[in-house]
Coordinates of C-alpha atoms and ligand atoms in Angstrom, one line a residue:
X1 CA 152.0 -85.0 -27.8
X2 CA 148.7 -84.8 -29.6
X3 CA 147.0 -88.2 -30.3
X4 CA 145.8 -88.8 -33.8
X5 CA 143.8 -91.6 -35.3
X6 CA 146.2 -92.4 -38.1
X7 CA 149.4 -94.3 -37.5
X8 CA 152.7 -92.6 -38.3
X9 CA 154.8 -93.2 -41.5
X10 CA 158.0 -92.7 -39.5
X11 CA 158.8 -92.5 -35.8
X12 CA 162.2 -91.3 -34.6
X13 CA 163.1 -92.7 -31.2
X14 CA 165.9 -92.4 -28.7
X15 CA 166.7 -88.7 -29.3
X16 CA 168.2 -86.2 -28.9
X17 CA 165.8 -83.9 -30.9
X18 CA 166.8 -80.2 -31.1
X19 CA 163.4 -78.7 -32.1
X20 CA 164.2 -74.9 -32.5
X21 CA 160.8 -74.5 -30.9
X22 CA 161.3 -72.1 -27.9
X23 CA 158.4 -73.6 -26.0
X24 CA 159.9 -77.1 -26.2
X25 CA 163.6 -76.9 -27.1
X26 CA 164.3 -80.6 -26.8
X27 CA 162.5 -83.9 -27.1
X28 CA 163.3 -87.6 -27.4
X29 CA 160.9 -88.7 -30.1
X30 CA 159.1 -87.4 -33.2
X31 CA 156.3 -89.0 -35.3
X32 CA 155.8 -88.1 -38.9
X33 CA 152.8 -88.8 -41.1
X34 CA 151.2 -87.5 -44.3
X35 CA 154.2 -85.2 -44.8
X36 CA 153.7 -83.5 -41.5
X37 CA 155.0 -83.7 -38.0
X38 CA 152.3 -85.5 -36.0
X39 CA 153.8 -85.4 -32.6
X40 CA 156.9 -84.3 -30.6
X41 CA 157.5 -85.7 -27.2
X42 CA 158.8 -88.8 -25.4
X43 CA 159.3 -92.4 -26.6
X44 CA 156.1 -93.8 -25.1
X45 CA 154.0 -91.2 -26.9
X46 CA 155.6 -91.8 -30.3
X47 CA 155.3 -95.5 -30.0
X48 CA 151.6 -94.9 -29.5
X49 CA 151.5 -93.8 -33.1
X50 CA 153.3 -96.8 -34.5
X51 CA 151.4 -99.0 -36.8
X52 CA 152.3 -102.1 -38.9
X53 CA 153.7 -100.0 -41.7
X54 CA 155.5 -97.4 -39.6
X55 CA 159.3 -97.1 -40.2
X56 CA 161.2 -96.8 -37.0
X57 CA 164.4 -94.9 -36.9
X58 CA 166.5 -95.4 -33.8
X59 CA 168.4 -92.1 -33.2
X60 CA 170.3 -93.5 -30.2
X61 CA 172.2 -90.3 -29.5
X62 CA 172.3 -88.9 -33.1
X63 CA 170.7 -85.5 -33.3
X64 CA 167.4 -84.9 -35.2
X65 CA 167.0 -81.3 -36.4
X66 CA 164.7 -79.3 -38.6
X67 CA 165.8 -79.4 -42.3
X68 CA 168.5 -76.7 -42.9
X69 CA 167.9 -73.5 -44.9
X70 CA 170.5 -71.6 -46.8
X71 CA 169.3 -68.1 -47.2
X72 CA 172.1 -66.9 -49.5
X73 CA 173.6 -69.3 -52.1
X74 CA 173.9 -69.7 -55.8
X75 CA 172.6 -73.0 -57.0
X76 CA 171.6 -71.7 -60.4
X77 CA 175.2 -70.6 -61.0
X78 CA 176.4 -73.9 -59.5
X79 CA 174.1 -75.7 -62.0
X80 CA 176.3 -74.3 -64.8
X81 CA 179.6 -74.5 -62.8
X82 CA 179.1 -78.2 -61.9
X83 CA 179.2 -79.0 -65.6
X84 CA 182.3 -76.8 -66.1
X85 CA 185.9 -77.1 -64.8
X86 CA 185.9 -76.8 -61.0
X87 CA 189.0 -75.7 -59.1
X88 CA 187.2 -75.6 -55.8
X89 CA 188.3 -78.8 -54.1
X90 CA 191.9 -78.7 -55.3
X91 CA 195.1 -77.9 -53.4
X92 CA 195.4 -74.1 -53.6
X93 CA 198.5 -73.9 -55.9
X94 CA 198.9 -72.6 -59.4
X95 CA 200.3 -76.0 -60.4
X96 CA 197.2 -77.9 -59.2
X97 CA 194.9 -75.5 -61.0
X98 CA 196.8 -75.6 -64.3
X99 CA 196.9 -79.4 -64.2
X100 CA 193.2 -79.6 -63.8
X101 CA 192.6 -77.0 -66.5
X102 CA 194.8 -78.8 -69.0
X103 CA 193.1 -82.1 -68.2
X104 CA 189.6 -80.5 -68.6
X105 CA 190.6 -78.9 -72.0
X106 CA 191.9 -82.2 -73.4
X107 CA 188.8 -84.1 -72.2
X108 CA 186.4 -81.6 -73.8
X109 CA 187.8 -80.9 -77.3
X110 CA 184.4 -79.9 -78.7
X111 CA 183.9 -77.0 -76.4
X112 CA 184.7 -73.6 -78.0
X113 CA 185.5 -72.1 -74.6
X114 CA 187.2 -73.5 -71.6
X115 CA 185.4 -72.0 -68.6
X116 CA 185.6 -72.7 -64.9
X117 CA 185.9 -71.3 -61.4
X118 CA 187.1 -71.8 -57.9
X119 CA 190.7 -70.6 -57.6
X120 CA 191.9 -68.9 -54.5
X121 CA 193.6 -65.5 -54.6
X122 CA 196.1 -66.7 -52.0
X123 CA 197.6 -69.1 -54.6
X124 CA 199.0 -66.2 -56.6
X125 CA 201.4 -63.4 -55.7
X126 CA 199.2 -60.4 -54.8
X127 CA 196.1 -62.5 -55.7
X128 CA 196.9 -61.9 -59.4
X129 CA 197.3 -64.9 -61.8
X130 CA 198.8 -64.2 -65.2
X131 CA 197.5 -64.9 -68.7
X132 CA 200.7 -66.5 -69.9
X133 CA 200.2 -69.5 -67.5
X134 CA 196.7 -70.0 -68.9
X135 CA 197.9 -69.6 -72.5
X136 CA 200.2 -72.6 -71.9
X137 CA 197.4 -74.7 -70.4
X138 CA 194.8 -73.8 -73.0
X139 CA 196.7 -72.8 -76.1
X140 CA 194.1 -72.6 -79.0
X141 CA 190.8 -71.6 -77.3
X142 CA 189.7 -68.7 -75.1
X143 CA 189.6 -69.5 -71.4
X144 CA 188.1 -67.7 -68.4
X145 CA 188.3 -68.8 -64.8
X146 CA 186.4 -66.9 -62.1
X147 CA 188.0 -66.8 -58.6
X148 CA 186.4 -68.4 -55.6
X149 CA 184.5 -65.3 -54.5
X150 CA 183.3 -64.5 -58.0
X151 CA 184.7 -61.0 -58.0
X152 CA 187.5 -61.5 -60.4
X153 CA 188.5 -63.6 -63.4
X154 CA 191.7 -65.0 -64.9
X155 CA 191.6 -65.0 -68.7
X156 CA 194.1 -66.1 -71.4
X157 CA 195.3 -64.1 -74.3
X158 CA 192.9 -65.6 -76.7
X159 CA 189.9 -64.5 -74.5
X160 CA 191.3 -61.0 -74.4
X161 CA 191.6 -61.1 -78.1
X162 CA 188.1 -62.3 -78.7
X163 CA 186.8 -59.6 -76.4
X164 CA 188.9 -57.0 -78.1
X165 CA 190.7 -55.9 -74.9
X166 CA 194.0 -54.2 -75.4
X167 CA 196.1 -51.7 -73.6
X168 CA 193.9 -49.0 -75.2
X169 CA 190.7 -50.4 -73.6
X170 CA 189.5 -48.1 -70.8
X171 CA 188.3 -49.6 -67.4
X172 CA 184.6 -50.0 -67.2
X173 CA 182.9 -47.8 -64.5
X174 CA 182.3 -50.8 -62.2
X175 CA 185.5 -52.7 -62.6
X176 CA 189.2 -52.7 -63.5
X177 CA 191.5 -54.4 -66.1
X178 CA 194.7 -55.3 -64.3
X179 CA 197.7 -54.0 -66.3
X180 CA 201.4 -54.6 -66.2
X181 CA 204.0 -51.8 -66.0
X182 CA 203.9 -51.6 -69.8
X183 CA 200.1 -51.0 -69.7
X184 CA 199.3 -54.4 -71.3
X185 CA 196.4 -56.4 -69.7
X186 CA 197.9 -59.1 -67.5
X187 CA 195.0 -61.5 -67.7
X188 CA 193.2 -60.5 -64.5
X189 CA 189.8 -58.7 -64.7
X190 CA 188.1 -57.3 -61.6
X191 CA 184.4 -57.0 -61.0
X192 CA 182.5 -55.3 -63.9
X193 CA 185.5 -55.8 -66.2
X194 CA 184.8 -59.6 -66.2
X195 CA 181.6 -58.8 -68.3
X196 CA 183.8 -57.6 -71.2
X197 CA 184.9 -61.2 -71.8
X198 CA 181.9 -63.1 -70.3
X199 CA 179.5 -61.7 -72.8
X200 CA 181.3 -63.7 -75.5
X201 CA 180.9 -67.1 -73.8
X202 CA 178.1 -69.0 -75.4
X203 CA 175.0 -69.1 -73.1
X204 CA 174.0 -72.4 -71.6
X205 CA 170.5 -73.4 -72.7
X206 CA 167.6 -73.4 -70.2
X207 CA 167.5 -77.2 -70.4
X208 CA 171.2 -77.4 -69.6
X209 CA 170.7 -75.2 -66.5
X210 CA 167.7 -77.2 -65.4
X211 CA 169.8 -80.4 -65.7
X212 CA 172.5 -78.8 -63.6
X213 CA 169.9 -77.9 -61.0
X214 CA 169.4 -81.6 -60.4
X215 CA 173.1 -81.9 -59.5
X216 CA 173.0 -78.8 -57.3
X217 CA 169.9 -80.0 -55.5
X218 CA 171.2 -83.5 -54.8
X219 CA 174.4 -82.1 -53.4
X220 CA 172.5 -79.7 -51.1
X221 CA 170.1 -82.4 -49.9
X222 CA 173.2 -84.6 -49.0
X223 CA 174.2 -81.7 -46.6
X224 CA 170.7 -81.6 -45.1
X225 CA 169.6 -78.5 -46.9
X226 CA 165.9 -78.6 -47.7
X227 CA 165.3 -74.9 -48.6
X228 CA 167.3 -72.1 -50.0
X229 CA 167.3 -68.6 -51.4
X230 CA 169.1 -68.3 -54.7
X231 CA 170.8 -65.0 -54.4
X232 CA 171.2 -64.2 -58.1
X233 CA 168.6 -65.3 -60.6
X234 CA 168.4 -63.8 -64.1
X235 CA 165.6 -64.6 -66.6
X236 CA 167.4 -67.7 -67.9
X237 CA 168.0 -69.1 -64.4
X238 CA 164.4 -68.4 -63.4
X239 CA 163.1 -70.2 -66.6
X240 CA 165.4 -73.1 -65.7
X241 CA 163.9 -73.3 -62.2
X242 CA 160.4 -73.2 -63.6
X243 CA 161.2 -76.0 -66.0
X244 CA 162.8 -78.0 -63.2
X245 CA 159.8 -77.5 -61.0
X246 CA 157.4 -78.3 -63.9
X247 CA 159.2 -81.6 -64.4
X248 CA 158.3 -82.3 -60.8
X249 CA 161.9 -82.5 -59.9
X250 CA 162.2 -79.6 -57.5
X251 CA 162.1 -81.2 -54.0
X252 CA 163.7 -78.2 -52.2
X253 CA 161.8 -75.1 -51.2
X254 CA 163.3 -72.2 -53.2
X255 CA 162.9 -68.5 -53.2
X256 CA 164.6 -67.0 -56.2
X257 CA 166.0 -63.5 -55.8
X258 CA 165.7 -61.7 -59.1
X259 CA 168.8 -59.8 -60.0
X260 CA 168.7 -56.0 -59.9
X261 CA 170.5 -54.8 -63.0
X262 CA 172.4 -51.8 -61.7
X263 CA 172.8 -50.4 -65.2
X264 CA 169.1 -49.7 -65.1
X265 CA 166.7 -48.0 -62.7
X266 CA 163.1 -48.7 -61.6
X267 CA 161.9 -49.3 -65.1
X268 CA 163.0 -52.9 -64.6
X269 CA 160.5 -53.4 -61.7
X270 CA 157.5 -54.1 -64.0
X271 CA 159.3 -57.1 -65.6
X272 CA 160.1 -58.4 -62.1
X273 CA 156.4 -58.3 -61.2
X274 CA 155.6 -60.4 -64.3
X275 CA 158.4 -62.9 -63.5
X276 CA 157.1 -63.3 -59.9
X277 CA 153.6 -63.9 -61.1
X278 CA 154.6 -66.7 -63.5
X279 CA 157.2 -68.3 -61.2
X280 CA 154.9 -69.8 -58.5
X281 CA 155.5 -73.4 -59.6
X282 CA 155.5 -76.2 -57.1
X283 CA 158.0 -75.2 -54.3
X284 CA 159.4 -72.3 -56.3
X285 CA 158.7 -68.6 -55.5
X286 CA 160.4 -65.5 -57.0
X287 CA 159.4 -62.7 -54.6
X288 CA 162.8 -61.5 -53.6
X289 CA 165.1 -58.9 -55.4
X290 CA 168.8 -59.0 -55.0
X291 CA 170.5 -55.6 -55.0
X292 CA 174.3 -55.7 -54.9
X293 CA 175.4 -52.5 -53.1
X294 CA 179.2 -53.0 -53.1
X295 CA 182.0 -55.5 -53.8
X296 CA 184.6 -57.0 -51.5
X297 CA 187.4 -55.8 -49.3
X298 CA 190.2 -57.7 -51.0
X299 CA 190.1 -55.6 -54.1
X300 CA 188.9 -52.4 -52.4
X301 CA 185.5 -52.4 -54.0
X302 CA 183.6 -52.8 -50.7
X303 CA 182.0 -49.5 -49.7
X304 CA 183.5 -48.4 -46.4
X305 CA 183.1 -45.5 -44.0
X306 CA 186.8 -45.1 -43.3
X307 CA 189.3 -45.2 -46.2
X308 CA 191.4 -48.2 -46.9
X309 CA 195.0 -48.1 -45.8
X310 CA 198.1 -48.9 -47.9
X311 CA 200.5 -51.7 -46.7
X312 CA 202.2 -49.1 -44.4
X313 CA 199.0 -48.2 -42.6
X314 CA 198.5 -44.8 -44.3
X315 CA 195.1 -43.8 -45.5
X316 CA 194.6 -44.1 -49.2
X317 CA 191.5 -41.9 -49.3
X318 CA 189.8 -44.7 -51.2
X319 CA 186.4 -45.6 -49.7
X320 CA 185.5 -48.3 -52.3
X321 CA 182.5 -48.2 -54.7
X322 CA 178.8 -47.8 -54.3
X323 CA 177.4 -50.1 -57.0
X324 CA 174.0 -48.4 -56.8
X325 CA 173.7 -44.6 -56.4
X326 CA 172.8 -44.1 -52.6
X327 CA 170.6 -41.2 -53.6
X328 CA 168.4 -43.4 -55.9
X329 CA 168.5 -46.5 -53.7
X330 CA 165.7 -45.5 -51.1
X331 CA 163.3 -44.8 -54.0
X332 CA 164.0 -48.2 -55.6
X333 CA 163.6 -50.1 -52.3
X334 CA 160.4 -48.2 -51.3
X335 CA 158.9 -49.1 -54.7
X336 CA 159.8 -52.7 -54.4
X337 CA 158.6 -52.9 -50.8
X338 CA 155.3 -51.4 -51.8
X339 CA 154.8 -54.1 -54.4
X340 CA 155.4 -56.8 -51.8
X341 CA 159.0 -57.6 -52.9
X342 CA 161.6 -58.6 -50.3
X343 CA 164.9 -56.8 -50.9
X344 CA 168.0 -59.0 -50.4
X345 CA 171.1 -56.8 -50.3
X346 CA 174.8 -57.7 -50.9
X347 CA 176.2 -55.3 -48.3
X348 CA 179.7 -56.1 -47.2
X349 CA 181.4 -52.8 -46.1
X350 CA 180.0 -50.6 -43.3
X351 CA 179.0 -47.8 -45.7
X352 CA 177.1 -50.3 -47.9
X353 CA 175.4 -51.7 -44.8
X354 CA 174.4 -48.2 -43.8
X355 CA 173.1 -47.3 -47.2
X356 CA 171.0 -50.5 -47.3
X357 CA 169.5 -49.9 -43.8
X358 CA 168.8 -46.2 -44.8
X359 CA 166.9 -47.4 -47.8
X360 CA 164.9 -49.9 -45.7
X361 CA 164.2 -47.1 -43.2
X362 CA 162.9 -44.9 -46.1
X363 CA 160.6 -47.8 -47.2
X364 CA 159.3 -48.3 -43.7
X365 CA 158.5 -44.6 -43.4
X366 CA 156.7 -44.6 -46.7
X367 CA 155.0 -48.0 -46.5
X368 CA 154.8 -48.8 -42.8
X369 CA 156.1 -52.1 -41.4
X370 CA 155.2 -54.4 -44.3
X371 CA 156.0 -58.1 -44.0
X372 CA 158.5 -58.0 -46.8
X373 CA 161.4 -59.2 -44.6
X374 CA 164.4 -57.4 -46.2
X375 CA 167.8 -58.8 -45.4
X376 CA 171.4 -57.8 -45.8
X377 CA 174.0 -60.4 -46.6
X378 CA 177.7 -60.6 -45.8
X379 CA 178.0 -57.8 -43.2
X380 CA 181.8 -58.0 -43.0
X381 CA 182.1 -54.6 -41.4
X382 CA 179.2 -53.2 -39.5
X383 CA 179.4 -49.9 -37.6
X384 CA 178.2 -50.2 -34.0
X385 CA 175.6 -47.5 -34.6
X386 CA 173.9 -49.8 -37.1
X387 CA 173.7 -52.9 -34.9
X388 CA 170.4 -52.1 -33.3
X389 CA 168.9 -50.9 -36.6
X390 CA 168.3 -54.5 -37.8
X391 CA 165.8 -55.1 -35.1
X392 CA 164.2 -51.7 -35.3
X393 CA 163.7 -52.1 -39.0
X394 CA 162.8 -55.8 -38.9
X395 CA 165.6 -56.5 -41.3
X396 CA 167.5 -59.8 -41.2
X397 CA 171.2 -60.1 -40.7
X398 CA 172.2 -62.7 -43.3
X399 CA 175.5 -64.1 -42.0
X400 CA 178.3 -66.2 -43.6
X401 CA 180.1 -67.2 -40.4
X402 CA 182.6 -69.4 -42.3
X403 CA 184.4 -66.3 -43.3
X404 CA 185.0 -65.2 -39.7
X405 CA 188.3 -67.0 -39.3
X406 CA 192.0 -66.5 -39.8
X407 CA 193.1 -67.7 -43.3
X408 CA 195.4 -66.2 -46.0
X409 CA 192.6 -64.1 -47.5
X410 CA 192.1 -62.4 -44.1
X411 CA 195.7 -62.2 -43.0
X412 CA 197.3 -61.1 -46.3
X413 CA 194.6 -59.4 -48.3
X414 CA 192.3 -57.9 -45.7
X415 CA 193.9 -57.0 -42.4
X416 CA 196.8 -54.9 -43.9
X417 CA 194.4 -52.6 -45.7
X418 CA 191.8 -51.7 -43.0
X419 CA 192.3 -49.2 -40.2
X420 CA 192.7 -51.3 -37.0
X421 CA 189.5 -50.0 -35.4
X422 CA 187.5 -51.0 -38.5
X423 CA 189.3 -54.4 -38.8
X424 CA 188.1 -55.1 -35.2
X425 CA 184.5 -54.7 -36.3
X426 CA 184.6 -57.7 -38.7
X427 CA 181.7 -60.2 -38.7
X428 CA 180.2 -58.8 -35.5
X429 CA 177.7 -61.6 -35.2
X430 CA 177.4 -61.7 -31.4
X431 CA 177.1 -57.9 -31.2
X432 CA 174.4 -57.7 -33.8
X433 CA 172.6 -60.7 -32.2
X434 CA 172.7 -59.0 -28.8
X435 CA 171.4 -55.8 -30.3
X436 CA 168.3 -57.8 -31.3
X437 CA 169.2 -58.6 -34.9
X438 CA 167.5 -61.7 -36.4
X439 CA 170.3 -64.0 -37.6
X440 CA 169.7 -65.6 -41.0
X441 CA 172.2 -68.3 -42.1
X442 CA 173.6 -68.5 -45.6
X443 CA 176.7 -70.0 -47.2
X444 CA 177.3 -68.0 -50.4
X445 CA 177.9 -71.4 -52.1
X446 CA 179.8 -71.9 -54.5
X447 CA 182.0 -69.1 -53.0
X448 CA 182.2 -71.2 -49.8
X449 CA 181.1 -74.7 -48.8
X450 CA 177.3 -75.0 -48.2
X451 CA 178.1 -77.5 -45.4
X452 CA 176.0 -76.1 -42.6
X453 CA 177.8 -77.8 -39.8
X454 CA 181.2 -76.3 -40.9
X455 CA 179.6 -72.9 -40.9
X456 CA 178.0 -73.5 -37.4
X457 CA 181.4 -74.6 -36.1
X458 CA 183.0 -71.3 -37.1
X459 CA 180.0 -69.3 -35.8
X460 CA 180.6 -71.0 -32.4
X461 CA 184.4 -71.0 -32.3
X462 CA 185.7 -68.5 -34.9
X463 CA 188.4 -71.0 -35.9
X464 CA 188.9 -72.5 -39.4
X465 CA 187.7 -76.2 -39.2
X466 CA 190.5 -77.1 -41.6
X467 CA 193.1 -75.7 -39.2
X468 CA 191.7 -76.2 -35.7
X469 CA 195.1 -75.4 -34.1
X470 CA 194.9 -71.8 -35.3
X471 CA 193.9 -68.9 -33.0
X472 CA 190.3 -67.8 -33.1
X473 CA 189.4 -64.6 -35.1
X474 CA 187.8 -62.0 -32.8
X475 CA 186.5 -64.7 -30.5
X476 CA 184.2 -62.3 -28.6
X477 CA 182.0 -62.4 -31.6
X478 CA 181.3 -66.1 -31.3
X479 CA 177.7 -67.2 -30.7
X480 CA 176.1 -70.1 -28.9
X481 CA 175.4 -73.4 -30.7
X482 CA 171.6 -72.9 -30.4
X483 CA 171.8 -69.4 -32.0
X484 CA 173.9 -70.6 -34.9
X485 CA 171.6 -73.6 -35.6
X486 CA 168.6 -71.3 -35.3
X487 CA 170.1 -69.0 -38.1
X488 CA 170.2 -72.0 -40.5
X489 CA 166.7 -73.3 -39.5
X490 CA 164.2 -70.7 -38.3
X491 CA 166.2 -67.7 -39.5
X492 CA 166.5 -69.0 -43.0
X493 CA 162.9 -70.1 -43.0
X494 CA 161.9 -66.5 -41.9
X495 CA 163.8 -65.1 -44.9
X496 CA 161.9 -67.4 -47.2
X497 CA 158.5 -66.6 -45.6
X498 CA 158.2 -70.2 -44.6
X499 CA 158.7 -70.1 -40.8
X500 CA 155.0 -70.7 -40.2
X501 CA 155.3 -74.2 -41.7
X502 CA 159.0 -75.1 -41.6
X503 CA 162.2 -74.2 -39.6
X504 CA 161.3 -76.0 -36.4
X505 CA 160.1 -79.4 -35.2
X506 CA 156.5 -78.7 -34.0
X507 CA 153.4 -80.8 -34.4
X508 CA 151.5 -79.6 -37.5
X509 CA 154.6 -78.3 -39.3
X510 CA 155.9 -79.9 -42.5
X511 CA 158.2 -82.8 -41.9
X512 CA 161.4 -81.3 -43.3
X513 CA 164.0 -83.0 -41.1
X514 CA 167.7 -83.9 -40.8
X515 CA 169.4 -86.7 -38.9
X516 CA 173.1 -86.1 -38.0
X517 CA 175.7 -88.9 -37.3
X518 CA 176.3 -87.7 -33.7
X519 CA 175.1 -85.8 -30.7
X520 CA 176.3 -82.3 -31.5
X521 CA 175.3 -80.9 -28.0
X522 CA 177.5 -83.4 -26.1
X523 CA 180.4 -81.4 -24.8
X524 CA 182.9 -84.1 -25.7
X525 CA 182.0 -83.7 -29.3
X526 CA 184.1 -80.8 -30.1
X527 CA 184.2 -81.2 -33.8
X528 CA 180.8 -79.9 -34.9
X529 CA 182.0 -79.3 -38.4
X530 CA 182.7 -83.0 -38.9
X531 CA 179.1 -84.0 -38.4
X532 CA 177.6 -85.7 -41.4
X533 CA 174.0 -85.8 -42.5
X534 CA 172.6 -89.4 -42.5
X535 CA 169.0 -88.6 -43.5
X536 CA 167.2 -85.7 -45.1
X537 CA 163.4 -85.5 -45.4
X538 CA 161.3 -83.0 -47.3
X539 CA 157.6 -83.2 -46.3
X540 CA 158.3 -86.7 -45.0
X541 CA 159.9 -87.9 -48.3
X542 CA 163.4 -89.2 -48.2
X543 CA 165.6 -87.0 -50.4
X544 CA 168.9 -88.2 -49.0
X545 CA 169.8 -91.3 -47.0
X546 CA 173.1 -92.7 -45.9
X547 CA 173.3 -96.5 -45.3
X548 CA 175.0 -95.7 -42.0
X549 CA 171.6 -94.5 -40.6
X550 CA 170.5 -98.1 -39.8
X551 CA 173.9 -99.4 -38.8
X552 CA 173.6 -98.7 -35.0
Ligands
ZN1 ZN1 176.5 -64.3 -53.0

């Protein structure tokens, strides 16, 4: 513990402290002053820094951790969604969804469109809801509801009409209009087909998005999240972030990943350079570029090495879709890397992962080992030959461990359609980690909960925290608690180029800290995912506090 002249603003006493600092993994006390961590050590040393105005927080067995980072989430989309009709927290049945939709439509008579998100594919036969149900719930106005993973939308007849979609409309190149036996659109639009309707929805204003960012930020701070990477930011979202930061309201550290428009090539890079230059406002940076390489397994748009099977286990010959031409990709990535941009890939199938790594390899060959820290998110299937390449290329493995569990989406919509040897390679988190991959934690909120402790529980157990009696999903791929927490602290800080000043509890670093309501290392505490956050600090400032903090 380094002695300083000034007294501390806050001292945390009574531990445990999990520091994520490899040279001193645990401590009993921490002193904070002037927005920084002054000292890490034992109780006697921290008390030494107490003055008359120092706040004392007695941990008494409740864990102190570095503030959490979420390296792949969508708060700017959430900013809009949080003001729309959410189906996320409902019981997953068509009835529950339709009740909520009807209620929202009645409560918002002035809105020309009824828009929302959050339904689960498992609530409908074959994952396909029908427009007739939505017609009954929203009779006069167009309605569009995106599903929970954001890769499909349920629309009503009025929405199809407004968009001019009929049986004669061809499927777009990057998506599909679901049709009945008679060829009529059924009301389900996959991937790029969603855009045919979405472009008719009135755009929210920059001010409205900025207002919504306040809701998103408050929610994330309540969960202990002090930094994130927004994995899909267009010009409007970036302008809203700038406005929010200029208002002085952005307390989180945010890296915005500018959206790579896959309808265009490298002519879009110049605009990205300009946006990056004008977006260094407060804690906002915009030095990342998000390139979506493929879709998802459930609708066969993930790009895979081995073809999908049909329900009888026979190969279909379908290997999914490459959203970006793999021939052109290395050139784009090399150019972005040379300009100092980080590339953040959506890479879900094993062929997409390989294409992403190949593109990074090309950039490394051309530009050398730059400090751009490319990372690949989702990594649902990763071929063993690619596991060691993350370390060799210094590319981050951006994991969403919550998905590595048995649930309807896995049992009904994924496992039947993958060859068994590929299905066994899903979410190979331990294997990648052992091969040297740097794990970077992300939630993909609002696709999934941003609750870090729930994600950590699944990373450690591979069992759904909502159904703890279920069997684990490929349990050999579970990782240790320390490794899981590291992904959401140092790992996420690395992805945001902030690990030199955040991500661990070390003297001199910024005081971004979280207090949980329990000791998550105590073996008796088997329910990691139930841990609640009692206090969140950013640079020593309280951004969330639960009254229970002082009750013990
Ligand atoms: Zn995402």
